[in-house]
XYZ file of C-alpha atoms in Angstrom:
305
model
C -17.822 -8.094 17.728
C -19.616 -7.720 21.076
C -17.497 -5.308 23.137
C -19.503 -5.934 26.308
C -18.539 -9.614 26.180
C -14.896 -8.762 25.500
C -14.814 -6.370 28.470
C -16.315 -9.072 30.689
C -13.842 -11.704 29.524
C -10.980 -9.266 30.065
C -12.029 -8.601 33.656
C -12.437 -12.326 34.306
C -9.002 -13.211 32.918
C -7.187 -10.563 34.974
C -8.499 -11.864 38.299
C -5.366 -12.839 40.213
C -3.142 -11.942 37.243
C -3.304 -8.131 37.132
C -0.356 -7.381 39.447
C 2.054 -9.705 37.639
C 1.026 -8.290 34.245
C 1.486 -4.735 35.549
C 5.014 -5.567 36.745
C 5.954 -7.166 33.409
C 4.468 -4.210 31.521
C 6.564 -1.833 33.648
C 9.733 -3.849 32.913
C 9.108 -3.898 29.146
C 8.035 -0.254 29.188
C 11.146 0.700 31.163
C 13.426 -1.093 28.713
C 11.638 0.585 25.799
C 12.018 4.010 27.428
C 15.711 3.370 28.081
C 16.266 2.427 24.424
C 14.372 5.519 23.279
C 16.356 7.787 25.592
C 19.675 6.355 24.406
C 18.794 6.732 20.726
C 17.069 10.094 21.070
C 19.158 11.750 23.769
C 18.978 15.107 22.014
C 15.179 15.145 21.985
C 15.086 14.544 25.741
C 17.810 17.121 26.404
C 15.798 19.794 24.574
C 12.856 19.163 26.891
C 15.137 19.646 29.894
C 16.591 22.729 28.208
C 13.165 24.316 27.799
C 12.292 23.643 31.435
C 15.670 24.977 32.650
C 15.383 28.167 30.619
C 11.907 28.738 31.998
C 13.170 28.433 35.560
C 16.224 30.639 34.917
C 14.152 33.399 33.360
C 11.612 33.306 36.128
C 8.899 33.557 33.470
C 7.367 31.542 30.691
C 9.153 31.284 27.347
C 6.992 32.410 24.486
C 5.385 29.596 22.480
C 7.419 30.467 19.372
C 10.656 30.216 21.367
C 9.723 26.818 22.760
C 8.878 25.535 19.271
C 12.226 26.818 17.932
C 14.202 25.082 20.680
C 12.386 21.756 20.323
C 12.495 21.824 16.507
C 16.220 22.553 16.510
C 16.900 19.615 18.812
C 14.640 17.037 17.202
C 14.315 17.699 13.471
C 17.631 16.051 12.606
C 16.948 12.781 14.369
C 13.993 11.286 12.512
C 15.978 8.200 11.503
C 16.946 7.569 15.123
C 13.296 7.900 16.085
C 12.414 5.286 13.489
C 15.115 2.898 14.737
C 13.952 3.438 18.307
C 10.337 2.800 17.308
C 11.326 -0.459 15.603
C 13.413 -1.720 18.528
C 10.754 -0.926 21.110
C 8.150 -2.529 18.826
C 10.127 -5.781 18.962
C 9.865 -5.830 22.754
C 6.166 -4.964 22.732
C 5.598 -7.641 20.062
C 7.153 -10.270 22.320
C 4.836 -9.156 25.116
C 1.818 -9.253 22.786
C 2.577 -12.812 21.652
C 3.172 -14.047 25.206
C -0.005 -12.332 26.380
C -2.097 -13.823 23.561
C -0.907 -17.328 24.397
C -1.426 -16.757 28.133
C -4.954 -15.435 27.593
C -5.853 -18.503 25.548
C -4.464 -20.855 28.199
C -5.797 -18.727 31.089
C -2.296 -18.489 32.552
C -0.156 -15.687 33.956
C 2.195 -13.886 31.594
C 5.857 -14.693 32.270
C 8.735 -12.329 31.546
C 10.820 -15.290 30.351
C 8.036 -16.099 27.893
C 8.216 -12.582 26.456
C 11.916 -12.908 25.597
C 11.403 -16.499 24.428
C 8.761 -15.317 21.949
C 11.196 -12.695 20.656
C 13.964 -15.296 20.239
C 11.723 -17.868 18.556
C 10.205 -15.398 16.102
C 12.907 -12.731 15.912
C 13.259 -12.478 12.126
C 9.521 -12.347 11.504
C 8.950 -9.892 14.360
C 11.811 -7.703 13.117
C 10.518 -7.533 9.545
C 6.859 -7.088 10.509
C 7.648 -4.499 13.209
C 9.909 -2.586 10.834
C 7.245 -2.608 8.118
C 4.513 -1.428 10.495
C 6.797 1.237 11.990
C 7.806 2.427 8.504
C 4.212 2.690 7.295
C 2.955 4.599 10.344
C 6.106 6.766 10.484
C 5.941 7.760 6.801
C 2.226 8.519 7.001
C 2.850 10.699 10.040
C 5.199 12.850 7.947
C 2.383 13.900 5.600
C 1.354 17.495 6.399
C -1.981 18.091 8.187
C -3.661 14.700 7.563
C -0.548 12.635 8.329
C -1.186 12.053 12.044
C -4.772 10.965 11.361
C -3.691 8.548 8.615
C -0.978 7.203 10.911
C -3.520 6.461 13.659
C -5.832 4.693 11.194
C -2.893 2.626 9.922
C -1.933 1.748 13.493
C -5.367 0.209 14.062
C -5.381 -1.439 10.633
C -2.036 -3.147 11.273
C -2.522 -3.815 14.983
C -3.064 -7.567 14.456
C 0.071 -8.093 12.359
C 2.072 -9.352 15.336
C -0.668 -11.647 16.682
C -0.828 -13.401 13.322
C 2.792 -14.525 13.746
C 1.758 -17.059 16.374
C -1.179 -18.424 14.344
C 0.166 -18.490 10.790
C 3.591 -20.014 10.316
C 5.645 -20.150 7.123
C 3.930 -17.193 5.484
C 5.410 -14.409 3.363
C 6.118 -11.317 5.426
C 3.610 -9.218 3.511
C 0.879 -11.706 4.496
C 0.811 -10.419 8.083
C 0.264 -6.841 6.941
C -2.456 -7.755 4.438
C -4.225 -10.177 6.774
C -4.253 -7.671 9.635
C -5.757 -5.093 7.289
C -8.404 -7.614 6.275
C -9.263 -8.631 9.863
C -9.569 -5.038 11.055
C -11.517 -3.868 8.015
C -14.822 -2.597 9.363
C -13.682 -3.112 12.960
C -11.265 -0.221 13.508
C -13.853 1.853 15.334
C -14.516 -0.998 17.779
C -10.764 -1.278 18.398
C -10.699 2.476 19.006
C -13.576 2.105 21.490
C -11.605 -0.568 23.362
C -8.708 1.859 23.780
C -11.066 4.690 24.689
C -12.947 2.594 27.263
C -9.793 1.843 29.230
C -8.341 5.333 28.733
C -11.222 7.291 30.251
C -10.125 6.893 33.879
C -6.430 7.778 33.280
C -7.492 10.802 31.218
C -9.043 12.456 34.279
C -5.485 13.523 35.077
C -5.312 15.772 31.987
C -7.501 18.564 33.438
C -5.203 18.658 36.479
C -2.172 19.117 34.195
C -4.014 21.713 32.117
C -5.016 23.742 35.196
C -1.409 23.530 36.390
C -0.168 25.072 33.150
C -2.772 27.838 33.369
C -1.608 28.673 36.883
C 2.022 28.729 35.703
C 1.075 31.446 33.202
C -0.177 33.546 36.139
C 3.368 33.260 37.589
C 2.301 31.103 40.558
C 5.086 28.684 39.651
C 5.165 26.526 42.784
C 1.436 25.789 42.706
C 1.394 25.385 38.922
C 4.311 22.985 38.695
C 2.991 21.059 41.708
C -0.327 20.459 39.910
C 1.475 19.472 36.708
C 3.607 16.952 38.602
C 0.581 15.578 40.480
C -1.301 15.244 37.172
C 1.593 13.402 35.548
C 1.821 11.017 38.521
C -1.946 10.392 38.357
C -1.739 9.760 34.612
C 1.184 7.355 35.077
C -0.350 5.382 37.965
C -3.785 5.067 36.373
C -2.238 4.291 32.992
C -0.125 1.509 34.488
C -3.268 -0.008 36.000
C -5.490 0.160 32.912
C -2.998 -0.553 30.128
C -3.058 -4.314 30.947
C -6.851 -4.278 30.561
C -6.457 -2.652 27.156
C -3.830 -5.209 26.095
C -5.944 -8.197 27.133
C -9.050 -6.757 25.462
C -7.130 -6.306 22.191
C -5.990 -9.934 22.363
C -9.595 -11.015 22.942
C -10.732 -8.875 20.018
C -8.113 -10.492 17.795
C -9.270 -13.994 18.764
C -12.864 -13.016 18.077
C -12.077 -11.777 14.571
C -9.448 -14.380 13.690
C -11.362 -17.472 14.800
C -14.611 -15.921 13.626
C -13.329 -15.350 10.111
C -12.053 -18.864 9.496
C -14.750 -20.746 11.366
C -17.555 -18.779 9.764
C -15.962 -19.290 6.361
C -16.241 -23.032 6.926
C -19.760 -22.602 8.291
C -20.887 -20.647 5.236
C -19.658 -23.452 3.024
C -21.231 -26.233 5.081
C -24.452 -24.345 5.876
C -24.223 -24.865 9.643
C -22.325 -23.517 12.607
C -21.591 -25.198 15.933
C -22.126 -22.287 18.327
C -20.786 -24.340 21.250
C -17.349 -24.394 19.622
C -17.343 -20.606 19.588
C -18.419 -20.557 23.234
C -15.535 -22.842 24.210
C -13.143 -20.490 22.406
C -14.711 -17.477 24.166
C -15.511 -15.920 20.808
C -17.834 -12.924 21.189
C -19.608 -12.860 17.829
C -22.833 -10.999 17.269
C -25.487 -13.617 16.460
C -27.465 -11.226 14.259
C -24.283 -10.379 12.351
C -23.692 -14.079 11.699
C -27.240 -14.664 10.504
C -27.275 -11.579 8.294
C -23.985 -12.085 6.495
C -24.004 -15.845 6.229
C -27.732 -16.705 6.311
C -26.971 -19.970 8.068
C -28.774 -22.026 10.663
C -27.352 -21.741 14.188
C -27.109 -25.090 15.959
C -27.246 -24.752 19.714
C -26.709 -27.706 22.045
C -28.443 -28.121 25.417
C -25.214 -27.130 27.173
C -25.190 -23.602 25.878
C -28.050 -21.158 25.875
C -28.024 -18.014 23.781
């Protein structure tokens, strides 16, 4: 999977489409946040409680006190977190399916298309989203290594939703297994895609960190001002670059999905029509193809390697 090609295709697709995708992402993200706040009101109230107590005391709460307050308010609501995660996953799945189709057709994403995808595939999306949420949620509960395993599982199952649009009438477990198969050996590249588009937004983290350090010196106005500025920077830059990340993931899926099935046919027939891959915007590594399949690459005059 050639990431440089995927990044180029992502930039090309978003020309004239970035603003509309940002607006739709904000709408879906806002709805997801609203659902999460309604189902996990206590978790949000504890955050406000910590901040309020800090302001009332005129000094920082000790770390142990903060942990006690947050733990008391959130430890009893794991099931609600899981339900919230599943419901928000349904919305994001609809956006992913609409985006994948729009990328293939080189069209703008439509908000009506997002909800239409949810309606048309609701049962499958519900089951697949619940399964993915359950797997990542349960892994996250494992002490020490849980969060790491959960992240790995997130990448391994990240194509489960995309497969809904390409493989109809399949058993629900197929989407989980097939996503695992497609991402096998490619999780690090998927991580690099996320990292590539996260680097710019992450410049806001040092601003937030410095703000917290200043707060500990009791310069509250300056400290909280920097924290707020950092959060705004992180939000604005994140809103801009998240669409790039989403499109790049869709391109990566197409590369691996089409590559797997077309190369399987090519390995059986002993030849591969590289022009077909070019028309599909598939960014395969030519050396990878030759090494694993040992096949002759047929190139027409219309496409130069």
